[in-house]
Structures are given as C-alpha cells and as structure tokens.
Amino acid sequence: MQERDSRVDLLRSFNEGINPKHLIKLRPFLREFLKEANKLFRMHVYTMGTYGYARYVLSVIDPGKRYFGNRVITREKSPPKKTLDRISADQRRVVIVDDNASVWPQHKPNLLQVSQYIYFRYQMTNNNSEEESYSYAEKKSDECRSNGALSNVLKLLQKAHTRFQQEEDSNDLRLLIRD
C-alpha cells in the first residue's frame, strides 16, 4: 500500500476534552463498513472513552447521525465492564464488534472480536509479539481494505444476517456468528 493512502483518514482533534496533540486515524474500510452494516443492524456506540471523545469521533464518522443516532454509551454512564443491560434488545439478536474481549465478561457469545488497530507507535502495548513490533505508520503501510478486519467482519455479519432472515429455526445470531 502506498504511504499516501494510509493518511487519508488522519485527524487531529481541537475539540474540548481531547488532547490536541492526539491524532486519530480511522481504520481502513470504516466508512464502507458503517454504510453496509447499517443496512443490516441497528447500531450503537459503547465506549470506555469520555463523552467528549465519543462526540468528536462521531462528528467525523457519522456527522448526520445516520448510523448511530443518539445511541451512545460512554464511561460516564457505564459500569467498569460493558454490559448489554444498557441496551434494550433481545440478547439473541445482538452482535458486539469490539477489539477488547475483556470488557465484555458476561457477553462472550455475542462478541466478534476484531484485531486491535495500531496505526501509531504510542498505541502499542507490551503484549505485541515480535512480528507486530512496528506500527502501521512506522511500516509506512496500512491495513488492507479488501481483506482487513472490518471487511472480514462485514462478510461474516452479512452471512449471519442472511441466515437469520432465511432459516426458520435461526433465532439466535450468537450461534450464527460462530458457524
């Protein structure tokens, strides 16, 4: 991938509550993922970030509130671990897409865990293997749009949604995302 392609969705925040030195890099395929997933599901944002941070990121990825509306849960209104109790929906019909399984201890069957997106070196933790010792920015590349995490998750969601709609005995998405 060319270096210029990896900077298309690079943002610097100047909004209240967000460190102005903090850069935000949107994951490749994010916009396409949101557009297509919105056709299949009613989506929510559930973040351990602050309301100010969530509001800023949503102003970038969903300025017209087409995808999430006001369905946003932040750490100010959430227990230390994420829970579907905050979302009024049948848990059999809920799919969670998150890069951190540890924050969903009660809802592992609902979880589709995606790999963490590490564009900048400061996002790296000591848990990264030797193979992952460089961030995308350091490698002057980025995650593949056509076969990256969000593209693959979307394919899985589309398949599960189709089966959920077509198969008479399929009333639990949690089972369909595991097949």
Short mmCIF file of N, CA and C in Angstrom, two decimals:
data_model
loop_
_atom_site.label_atom_id
_atom_site.label_comp_id
_atom_site.label_asym_id
_atom_site.label_seq_id
_atom_site.Cartn_x
_atom_site.Cartn_y
_atom_site.Cartn_z
N MET A 1 0.85 -1.18 0.00
CA MET A 1 0.00 0.00 0.00
C MET A 1 0.89 1.24 0.00
N GLN A 2 0.45 2.25 -0.66
CA GLN A 2 1.24 3.48 -0.73
C GLN A 2 1.07 4.30 0.53
N GLU A 3 2.11 5.05 0.85
CA GLU A 3 2.10 5.85 2.07
C GLU A 3 0.95 6.84 2.08
N ARG A 4 0.67 7.48 0.97
CA ARG A 4 -0.38 8.50 0.94
C ARG A 4 -1.75 7.91 1.29
N ASP A 5 -1.98 6.66 0.90
CA ASP A 5 -3.26 6.03 1.20
C ASP A 5 -3.49 5.86 2.70
N SER A 6 -2.43 5.72 3.46
CA SER A 6 -2.57 5.49 4.89
C SER A 6 -2.86 6.77 5.66
N ARG A 7 -2.85 7.91 4.98
CA ARG A 7 -3.08 9.18 5.67
C ARG A 7 -4.41 9.83 5.31
N VAL A 8 -5.22 9.17 4.55
CA VAL A 8 -6.49 9.74 4.11
C VAL A 8 -7.39 10.09 5.29
N ASP A 9 -7.45 9.23 6.27
CA ASP A 9 -8.34 9.42 7.41
C ASP A 9 -7.58 9.74 8.69
N LEU A 10 -6.59 10.60 8.58
CA LEU A 10 -5.79 11.03 9.72
C LEU A 10 -6.33 12.36 10.22
N LEU A 11 -6.67 12.42 11.50
CA LEU A 11 -7.33 13.59 12.06
C LEU A 11 -6.60 14.10 13.29
N ARG A 12 -6.59 15.40 13.47
CA ARG A 12 -6.08 15.99 14.70
C ARG A 12 -7.26 16.69 15.36
N SER A 13 -7.46 16.42 16.61
CA SER A 13 -8.60 16.98 17.32
C SER A 13 -8.27 18.31 17.96
N PHE A 14 -9.19 19.23 17.82
CA PHE A 14 -9.09 20.51 18.52
C PHE A 14 -10.35 20.73 19.35
N ASN A 15 -11.07 19.65 19.61
CA ASN A 15 -12.31 19.75 20.37
C ASN A 15 -12.07 19.69 21.87
N GLU A 16 -13.00 20.26 22.59
CA GLU A 16 -12.95 20.28 24.05
C GLU A 16 -12.88 18.86 24.60
N GLY A 17 -12.01 18.66 25.56
CA GLY A 17 -11.92 17.37 26.22
C GLY A 17 -10.99 16.38 25.56
N ILE A 18 -10.41 16.76 24.42
CA ILE A 18 -9.49 15.85 23.74
C ILE A 18 -8.15 16.54 23.60
N ASN A 19 -7.11 15.85 23.96
CA ASN A 19 -5.76 16.38 23.86
C ASN A 19 -5.47 16.79 22.42
N PRO A 20 -5.13 18.07 22.16
CA PRO A 20 -4.89 18.50 20.79
C PRO A 20 -3.66 17.85 20.15
N LYS A 21 -2.81 17.23 20.95
CA LYS A 21 -1.66 16.52 20.39
C LYS A 21 -2.05 15.11 19.97
N HIS A 22 -3.26 14.73 20.27
CA HIS A 22 -3.74 13.39 19.99
C HIS A 22 -4.21 13.30 18.54
N LEU A 23 -3.63 12.39 17.78
CA LEU A 23 -4.07 12.15 16.41
C LEU A 23 -5.00 10.95 16.39
N ILE A 24 -5.97 11.00 15.53
CA ILE A 24 -6.90 9.89 15.37
C ILE A 24 -6.78 9.41 13.93
N LYS A 25 -6.59 8.12 13.75
CA LYS A 25 -6.51 7.53 12.42
C LYS A 25 -7.66 6.55 12.29
N LEU A 26 -8.55 6.82 11.35
CA LEU A 26 -9.67 5.92 11.14
C LEU A 26 -9.19 4.64 10.45
N ARG A 27 -9.74 3.55 10.88
CA ARG A 27 -9.36 2.25 10.32
C ARG A 27 -9.81 2.18 8.86
N PRO A 28 -8.99 1.61 7.99
CA PRO A 28 -9.40 1.44 6.60
C PRO A 28 -10.70 0.65 6.50
N PHE A 29 -11.55 1.03 5.57
CA PHE A 29 -12.83 0.40 5.29
C PHE A 29 -13.91 0.78 6.31
N LEU A 30 -13.60 1.67 7.25
CA LEU A 30 -14.59 2.03 8.27
C LEU A 30 -15.85 2.62 7.67
N ARG A 31 -15.72 3.57 6.77
CA ARG A 31 -16.90 4.23 6.20
C ARG A 31 -17.78 3.23 5.44
N GLU A 32 -17.17 2.36 4.66
CA GLU A 32 -17.92 1.34 3.93
C GLU A 32 -18.59 0.36 4.90
N PHE A 33 -17.85 -0.01 5.93
CA PHE A 33 -18.39 -0.93 6.94
C PHE A 33 -19.65 -0.34 7.57
N LEU A 34 -19.58 0.92 7.99
CA LEU A 34 -20.74 1.55 8.63
C LEU A 34 -21.93 1.62 7.69
N LYS A 35 -21.69 1.99 6.46
CA LYS A 35 -22.78 2.11 5.48
C LYS A 35 -23.47 0.76 5.28
N GLU A 36 -22.69 -0.29 5.11
CA GLU A 36 -23.27 -1.61 4.85
C GLU A 36 -23.86 -2.25 6.11
N ALA A 37 -23.18 -2.14 7.23
CA ALA A 37 -23.69 -2.73 8.48
C ALA A 37 -24.99 -2.04 8.91
N ASN A 38 -25.11 -0.76 8.60
CA ASN A 38 -26.33 -0.02 8.94
C ASN A 38 -27.55 -0.56 8.20
N LYS A 39 -27.35 -1.17 7.05
CA LYS A 39 -28.45 -1.76 6.30
C LYS A 39 -28.96 -3.03 6.98
N LEU A 40 -28.12 -3.63 7.81
CA LEU A 40 -28.45 -4.92 8.43
C LEU A 40 -28.85 -4.82 9.89
N PHE A 41 -28.27 -3.84 10.60
CA PHE A 41 -28.42 -3.79 12.05
C PHE A 41 -28.68 -2.37 12.54
N ARG A 42 -29.28 -2.29 13.71
CA ARG A 42 -29.39 -1.02 14.44
C ARG A 42 -28.14 -0.92 15.30
N MET A 43 -27.32 0.07 15.03
CA MET A 43 -26.00 0.12 15.67
C MET A 43 -25.96 1.10 16.83
N HIS A 44 -25.12 0.76 17.80
CA HIS A 44 -24.87 1.58 18.98
C HIS A 44 -23.36 1.78 19.12
N VAL A 45 -22.97 2.86 19.77
CA VAL A 45 -21.57 3.05 20.17
C VAL A 45 -21.51 2.83 21.67
N TYR A 46 -20.59 1.97 22.09
CA TYR A 46 -20.38 1.72 23.51
C TYR A 46 -18.88 1.83 23.72
N THR A 47 -18.45 2.88 24.37
CA THR A 47 -17.02 3.14 24.51
C THR A 47 -16.66 3.39 25.97
N MET A 48 -15.46 3.00 26.31
CA MET A 48 -14.94 3.33 27.63
C MET A 48 -14.28 4.70 27.59
N GLY A 49 -14.37 5.37 26.45
CA GLY A 49 -13.89 6.74 26.32
C GLY A 49 -14.88 7.72 26.91
N THR A 50 -14.49 8.98 26.96
CA THR A 50 -15.36 10.03 27.50
C THR A 50 -16.43 10.41 26.49
N TYR A 51 -17.45 11.10 26.98
CA TYR A 51 -18.50 11.58 26.09
C TYR A 51 -17.93 12.58 25.09
N GLY A 52 -17.01 13.44 25.52
CA GLY A 52 -16.40 14.41 24.61
C GLY A 52 -15.65 13.74 23.48
N TYR A 53 -14.91 12.70 23.81
CA TYR A 53 -14.18 11.95 22.79
C TYR A 53 -15.15 11.27 21.83
N ALA A 54 -16.16 10.60 22.36
CA ALA A 54 -17.15 9.91 21.52
C ALA A 54 -17.86 10.90 20.61
N ARG A 55 -18.23 12.03 21.16
CA ARG A 55 -18.93 13.06 20.37
C ARG A 55 -18.05 13.53 19.21
N TYR A 56 -16.76 13.74 19.48
CA TYR A 56 -15.86 14.19 18.42
C TYR A 56 -15.71 13.12 17.33
N VAL A 57 -15.43 11.89 17.72
CA VAL A 57 -15.25 10.83 16.74
C VAL A 57 -16.53 10.64 15.93
N LEU A 58 -17.68 10.67 16.58
CA LEU A 58 -18.94 10.53 15.86
C LEU A 58 -19.19 11.69 14.91
N SER A 59 -18.73 12.89 15.26
CA SER A 59 -18.89 14.03 14.35
C SER A 59 -18.10 13.82 13.06
N VAL A 60 -17.08 12.98 13.12
CA VAL A 60 -16.27 12.67 11.95
C VAL A 60 -16.85 11.48 11.18
N ILE A 61 -17.19 10.41 11.87
CA ILE A 61 -17.61 9.19 11.17
C ILE A 61 -19.11 9.13 10.90
N ASP A 62 -19.89 9.91 11.61
CA ASP A 62 -21.35 9.89 11.44
C ASP A 62 -21.93 11.28 11.67
N PRO A 63 -21.51 12.27 10.87
CA PRO A 63 -21.94 13.65 11.13
C PRO A 63 -23.45 13.85 11.01
N GLY A 64 -24.12 13.07 10.17
CA GLY A 64 -25.56 13.20 10.01
C GLY A 64 -26.36 12.32 10.94
N LYS A 65 -25.68 11.60 11.83
CA LYS A 65 -26.31 10.68 12.78
C LYS A 65 -27.16 9.62 12.07
N ARG A 66 -26.74 9.21 10.88
CA ARG A 66 -27.47 8.18 10.13
C ARG A 66 -27.25 6.79 10.70
N TYR A 67 -26.06 6.55 11.23
CA TYR A 67 -25.73 5.20 11.67
C TYR A 67 -26.03 4.95 13.14
N PHE A 68 -25.72 5.91 13.99
CA PHE A 68 -25.85 5.70 15.43
C PHE A 68 -26.91 6.56 16.10
N GLY A 69 -27.37 7.60 15.42
CA GLY A 69 -28.33 8.49 16.06
C GLY A 69 -27.75 8.99 17.38
N ASN A 70 -28.52 8.87 18.44
CA ASN A 70 -28.05 9.24 19.78
C ASN A 70 -27.77 8.00 20.64
N ARG A 71 -27.57 6.87 20.00
CA ARG A 71 -27.33 5.61 20.72
C ARG A 71 -25.85 5.50 21.07
N VAL A 72 -25.46 6.22 22.11
CA VAL A 72 -24.06 6.30 22.53
C VAL A 72 -23.99 6.09 24.04
N ILE A 73 -23.16 5.14 24.45
CA ILE A 73 -22.93 4.89 25.87
C ILE A 73 -21.44 5.11 26.11
N THR A 74 -21.12 5.95 27.08
CA THR A 74 -19.72 6.27 27.40
C THR A 74 -19.41 5.87 28.83
N ARG A 75 -18.17 6.01 29.21
CA ARG A 75 -17.76 5.55 30.55
C ARG A 75 -18.43 6.32 31.67
N GLU A 76 -18.89 7.54 31.39
CA GLU A 76 -19.56 8.31 32.44
C GLU A 76 -20.89 7.67 32.85
N LYS A 77 -21.50 6.89 31.94
CA LYS A 77 -22.81 6.29 32.23
C LYS A 77 -22.76 4.77 32.14
N SER A 78 -21.61 4.21 32.49
CA SER A 78 -21.44 2.78 32.33
C SER A 78 -20.69 2.20 33.53
N PRO A 79 -20.98 0.94 33.85
CA PRO A 79 -20.19 0.27 34.89
C PRO A 79 -18.77 0.02 34.35
N PRO A 80 -17.86 -0.44 35.21
CA PRO A 80 -16.47 -0.67 34.77
C PRO A 80 -16.33 -1.67 33.61
N LYS A 81 -17.25 -2.60 33.51
CA LYS A 81 -17.27 -3.55 32.39
C LYS A 81 -18.50 -3.26 31.54
N LYS A 82 -18.38 -3.47 30.24
CA LYS A 82 -19.50 -3.23 29.35
C LYS A 82 -20.55 -4.32 29.53
N THR A 83 -21.82 -3.92 29.38
CA THR A 83 -22.91 -4.87 29.54
C THR A 83 -24.04 -4.55 28.57
N LEU A 84 -24.68 -5.58 28.07
CA LEU A 84 -25.82 -5.39 27.19
C LEU A 84 -27.06 -4.95 27.96
N ASP A 85 -26.99 -4.95 29.27
CA ASP A 85 -28.11 -4.46 30.07
C ASP A 85 -28.41 -2.99 29.78
N ARG A 86 -27.44 -2.28 29.24
CA ARG A 86 -27.61 -0.86 28.91
C ARG A 86 -28.33 -0.67 27.57
N ILE A 87 -28.51 -1.75 26.83
CA ILE A 87 -29.14 -1.68 25.51
C ILE A 87 -30.42 -2.49 25.57
N SER A 88 -31.52 -1.87 25.24
CA SER A 88 -32.80 -2.57 25.30
C SER A 88 -33.01 -3.38 24.02
N ALA A 89 -32.52 -4.61 24.05
CA ALA A 89 -32.66 -5.50 22.91
C ALA A 89 -32.55 -6.94 23.39
N ASP A 90 -33.17 -7.83 22.64
CA ASP A 90 -33.07 -9.26 22.90
C ASP A 90 -31.62 -9.67 22.65
N GLN A 91 -30.96 -10.21 23.65
CA GLN A 91 -29.53 -10.54 23.54
C GLN A 91 -29.25 -11.58 22.45
N ARG A 92 -30.25 -12.35 22.08
CA ARG A 92 -30.07 -13.32 20.99
C ARG A 92 -29.91 -12.62 19.64
N ARG A 93 -30.30 -11.36 19.60
CA ARG A 93 -30.25 -10.59 18.35
C ARG A 93 -29.17 -9.52 18.36
N VAL A 94 -28.24 -9.60 19.30
CA VAL A 94 -27.19 -8.59 19.43
C VAL A 94 -25.84 -9.19 19.08
N VAL A 95 -25.11 -8.48 18.23
CA VAL A 95 -23.73 -8.83 17.91
C VAL A 95 -22.86 -7.66 18.35
N ILE A 96 -21.82 -7.97 19.09
CA ILE A 96 -20.87 -6.96 19.56
C ILE A 96 -19.61 -7.06 18.70
N VAL A 97 -19.17 -5.94 18.17
CA VAL A 97 -17.89 -5.89 17.45
C VAL A 97 -16.97 -5.02 18.29
N ASP A 98 -15.92 -5.61 18.82
CA ASP A 98 -15.01 -4.88 19.72
C ASP A 98 -13.62 -5.49 19.60
N ASP A 99 -12.61 -4.69 19.91
CA ASP A 99 -11.24 -5.21 19.87
C ASP A 99 -10.75 -5.66 21.25
N ASN A 100 -11.62 -5.58 22.25
CA ASN A 100 -11.22 -5.94 23.60
C ASN A 100 -12.26 -6.86 24.24
N ALA A 101 -11.97 -8.13 24.27
CA ALA A 101 -12.91 -9.10 24.84
C ALA A 101 -13.04 -8.98 26.35
N SER A 102 -12.02 -8.48 27.02
CA SER A 102 -12.02 -8.46 28.48
C SER A 102 -13.07 -7.51 29.06
N VAL A 103 -13.56 -6.57 28.27
CA VAL A 103 -14.57 -5.63 28.79
C VAL A 103 -15.99 -6.18 28.64
N TRP A 104 -16.14 -7.36 28.06
CA TRP A 104 -17.45 -7.99 27.87
C TRP A 104 -17.50 -9.35 28.58
N PRO A 105 -17.22 -9.44 29.86
CA PRO A 105 -17.13 -10.74 30.52
C PRO A 105 -18.44 -11.53 30.53
N GLN A 106 -19.57 -10.84 30.51
CA GLN A 106 -20.86 -11.53 30.59
C GLN A 106 -21.47 -11.81 29.21
N HIS A 107 -20.82 -11.35 28.15
CA HIS A 107 -21.45 -11.45 26.83
C HIS A 107 -20.51 -11.99 25.76
N LYS A 108 -19.66 -12.92 26.12
CA LYS A 108 -18.71 -13.52 25.17
C LYS A 108 -19.42 -14.15 23.96
N PRO A 109 -20.58 -14.81 24.13
CA PRO A 109 -21.24 -15.40 22.96
C PRO A 109 -21.66 -14.36 21.91
N ASN A 110 -21.88 -13.13 22.32
CA ASN A 110 -22.29 -12.07 21.41
C ASN A 110 -21.12 -11.40 20.70
N LEU A 111 -19.92 -11.68 21.14
CA LEU A 111 -18.75 -10.91 20.73
C LEU A 111 -18.08 -11.44 19.47
N LEU A 112 -17.86 -10.53 18.54
CA LEU A 112 -16.96 -10.75 17.41
C LEU A 112 -15.76 -9.86 17.68
N GLN A 113 -14.69 -10.46 18.10
CA GLN A 113 -13.51 -9.66 18.44
C GLN A 113 -12.70 -9.40 17.18
N VAL A 114 -12.38 -8.13 16.95
CA VAL A 114 -11.52 -7.74 15.84
C VAL A 114 -10.13 -7.45 16.40
N SER A 115 -9.15 -7.56 15.55
CA SER A 115 -7.79 -7.23 15.99
C SER A 115 -7.72 -5.75 16.31
N GLN A 116 -6.87 -5.42 17.25
CA GLN A 116 -6.67 -4.02 17.61
C GLN A 116 -6.00 -3.31 16.44
N TYR A 117 -6.45 -2.11 16.14
CA TYR A 117 -5.87 -1.33 15.05
C TYR A 117 -4.80 -0.41 15.62
N ILE A 118 -3.55 -0.71 15.30
CA ILE A 118 -2.43 0.05 15.86
C ILE A 118 -1.73 0.79 14.73
N TYR A 119 -2.17 2.02 14.50
CA TYR A 119 -1.55 2.82 13.46
C TYR A 119 -0.33 3.56 13.99
N PHE A 120 -0.45 4.07 15.22
CA PHE A 120 0.65 4.85 15.81
C PHE A 120 1.39 4.03 16.86
N ARG A 121 2.67 4.26 16.98
CA ARG A 121 3.50 3.53 17.94
C ARG A 121 3.00 3.70 19.38
N TYR A 122 2.52 4.89 19.75
CA TYR A 122 2.10 5.11 21.13
C TYR A 122 0.90 4.26 21.51
N GLN A 123 0.24 3.64 20.56
CA GLN A 123 -0.90 2.78 20.85
C GLN A 123 -0.46 1.36 21.20
N MET A 124 0.80 1.06 20.99
CA MET A 124 1.29 -0.30 21.20
C MET A 124 1.42 -0.61 22.68
N THR A 125 1.21 -1.88 23.00
CA THR A 125 1.37 -2.34 24.38
C THR A 125 2.51 -3.35 24.42
N ASN A 126 2.86 -3.77 25.59
CA ASN A 126 3.92 -4.77 25.74
C ASN A 126 3.47 -6.16 25.31
N ASN A 127 2.17 -6.32 25.03
CA ASN A 127 1.65 -7.63 24.65
C ASN A 127 1.87 -7.94 23.17
N ASN A 128 2.32 -6.97 22.39
CA ASN A 128 2.51 -7.21 20.97
C ASN A 128 3.67 -8.17 20.75
N SER A 129 3.47 -9.09 19.82
CA SER A 129 4.53 -10.06 19.52
C SER A 129 5.64 -9.38 18.74
N GLU A 130 6.73 -10.09 18.59
CA GLU A 130 7.88 -9.58 17.83
C GLU A 130 7.45 -9.21 16.41
N GLU A 131 6.57 -10.02 15.85
CA GLU A 131 6.09 -9.81 14.49
C GLU A 131 5.34 -8.48 14.38
N GLU A 132 4.69 -8.05 15.43
CA GLU A 132 3.90 -6.83 15.41
C GLU A 132 4.65 -5.67 16.07
N SER A 133 5.95 -5.70 16.04
CA SER A 133 6.72 -4.72 16.79
C SER A 133 6.77 -3.34 16.13
N TYR A 134 6.22 -3.21 14.95
CA TYR A 134 6.17 -1.91 14.29
C TYR A 134 4.72 -1.53 14.02
N SER A 135 4.41 -0.28 14.23
CA SER A 135 3.07 0.21 13.93
C SER A 135 2.93 0.35 12.42
N TYR A 136 1.69 0.49 11.95
CA TYR A 136 1.47 0.72 10.52
C TYR A 136 2.21 1.97 10.05
N ALA A 137 2.19 3.03 10.85
CA ALA A 137 2.86 4.27 10.46
C ALA A 137 4.35 4.05 10.27
N GLU A 138 4.95 3.28 11.16
CA GLU A 138 6.39 3.00 11.04
C GLU A 138 6.70 2.15 9.81
N LYS A 139 5.77 1.30 9.45
CA LYS A 139 5.96 0.46 8.26
C LYS A 139 5.57 1.20 6.98
N LYS A 140 5.01 2.41 7.15
CA LYS A 140 4.53 3.21 6.01
C LYS A 140 3.55 2.41 5.16
N SER A 141 2.62 1.78 5.86
CA SER A 141 1.59 0.99 5.20
C SER A 141 0.32 1.10 6.04
N ASP A 142 -0.67 0.33 5.70
CA ASP A 142 -1.90 0.32 6.47
C ASP A 142 -2.59 -1.02 6.27
N GLU A 143 -3.61 -1.26 7.08
CA GLU A 143 -4.38 -2.49 6.98
C GLU A 143 -5.05 -2.57 5.61
N CYS A 144 -5.16 -3.76 5.08
CA CYS A 144 -5.78 -3.98 3.77
C CYS A 144 -7.27 -3.67 3.84
N ARG A 145 -7.75 -2.87 2.90
CA ARG A 145 -9.17 -2.52 2.88
C ARG A 145 -10.04 -3.73 2.49
N SER A 146 -9.59 -4.50 1.53
CA SER A 146 -10.42 -5.58 0.99
C SER A 146 -10.37 -6.87 1.81
N ASN A 147 -9.34 -7.03 2.62
CA ASN A 147 -9.22 -8.25 3.41
C ASN A 147 -8.79 -7.94 4.84
N GLY A 148 -9.07 -6.74 5.31
CA GLY A 148 -8.73 -6.35 6.66
C GLY A 148 -9.81 -6.76 7.64
N ALA A 149 -9.63 -6.38 8.87
CA ALA A 149 -10.53 -6.80 9.95
C ALA A 149 -11.99 -6.40 9.69
N LEU A 150 -12.24 -5.15 9.34
CA LEU A 150 -13.62 -4.70 9.15
C LEU A 150 -14.27 -5.34 7.93
N SER A 151 -13.51 -5.52 6.88
CA SER A 151 -14.03 -6.18 5.69
C SER A 151 -14.44 -7.61 6.01
N ASN A 152 -13.59 -8.31 6.74
CA ASN A 152 -13.90 -9.70 7.11
C ASN A 152 -15.07 -9.79 8.08
N VAL A 153 -15.15 -8.87 9.02
CA VAL A 153 -16.29 -8.86 9.95
C VAL A 153 -17.59 -8.57 9.20
N LEU A 154 -17.54 -7.64 8.25
CA LEU A 154 -18.75 -7.34 7.48
C LEU A 154 -19.22 -8.57 6.71
N LYS A 155 -18.32 -9.29 6.11
CA LYS A 155 -18.70 -10.51 5.38
C LYS A 155 -19.38 -11.50 6.32
N LEU A 156 -18.82 -11.67 7.50
CA LEU A 156 -19.41 -12.59 8.48
C LEU A 156 -20.79 -12.11 8.93
N LEU A 157 -20.92 -10.80 9.17
CA LEU A 157 -22.22 -10.24 9.58
C LEU A 157 -23.26 -10.41 8.48
N GLN A 158 -22.88 -10.17 7.24
CA GLN A 158 -23.81 -10.33 6.13
C GLN A 158 -24.28 -11.77 6.01
N LYS A 159 -23.36 -12.70 6.15
CA LYS A 159 -23.71 -14.12 6.07
C LYS A 159 -24.65 -14.51 7.22
N ALA A 160 -24.33 -14.08 8.43
CA ALA A 160 -25.18 -14.40 9.59
C ALA A 160 -26.55 -13.76 9.45
N HIS A 161 -26.61 -12.53 8.97
CA HIS A 161 -27.89 -11.83 8.79
C HIS A 161 -28.75 -12.56 7.75
N THR A 162 -28.15 -12.97 6.66
CA THR A 162 -28.90 -13.70 5.62
C THR A 162 -29.46 -14.99 6.19
N ARG A 163 -28.65 -15.74 6.90
CA ARG A 163 -29.13 -16.99 7.50
C ARG A 163 -30.22 -16.72 8.53
N PHE A 164 -30.07 -15.67 9.31
CA PHE A 164 -31.05 -15.31 10.33
C PHE A 164 -32.41 -15.03 9.68
N GLN A 165 -32.38 -14.35 8.54
CA GLN A 165 -33.62 -14.00 7.83
C GLN A 165 -34.24 -15.19 7.09
N GLN A 166 -33.41 -16.09 6.59
CA GLN A 166 -33.90 -17.16 5.71
C GLN A 166 -34.22 -18.47 6.42
N GLU A 167 -33.50 -18.79 7.45
CA GLU A 167 -33.69 -20.09 8.10
C GLU A 167 -34.71 -19.97 9.22
N GLU A 168 -35.73 -20.80 9.16
CA GLU A 168 -36.83 -20.72 10.12
C GLU A 168 -36.39 -20.96 11.56
N ASP A 169 -35.44 -21.83 11.77
CA ASP A 169 -35.03 -22.16 13.14
C ASP A 169 -33.86 -21.31 13.63
N SER A 170 -33.50 -20.29 12.88
CA SER A 170 -32.38 -19.41 13.28
C SER A 170 -32.92 -18.19 14.00
N ASN A 171 -32.99 -18.27 15.30
CA ASN A 171 -33.48 -17.12 16.07
C ASN A 171 -32.43 -16.58 17.02
N ASP A 172 -31.19 -17.04 16.84
CA ASP A 172 -30.12 -16.61 17.74
C ASP A 172 -28.86 -16.27 16.93
N LEU A 173 -28.62 -14.99 16.75
CA LEU A 173 -27.45 -14.54 16.00
C LEU A 173 -26.14 -15.00 16.63
N ARG A 174 -26.14 -15.19 17.93
CA ARG A 174 -24.92 -15.62 18.63
C ARG A 174 -24.42 -16.95 18.08
N LEU A 175 -25.35 -17.82 17.71
CA LEU A 175 -24.97 -19.11 17.14
C LEU A 175 -24.51 -18.96 15.70
N LEU A 176 -25.14 -18.07 14.97
CA LEU A 176 -24.83 -17.90 13.55
C LEU A 176 -23.47 -17.25 13.32
N ILE A 177 -23.03 -16.41 14.24
CA ILE A 177 -21.72 -15.77 14.05
C ILE A 177 -20.58 -16.73 14.40
N ARG A 178 -20.90 -17.86 14.98
CA ARG A 178 -19.88 -18.86 15.33
C ARG A 178 -19.70 -19.90 14.23
N ASP A 179 -20.68 -20.05 13.35
CA ASP A 179 -20.60 -21.07 12.28
C ASP A 179 -19.63 -20.68 11.21
#
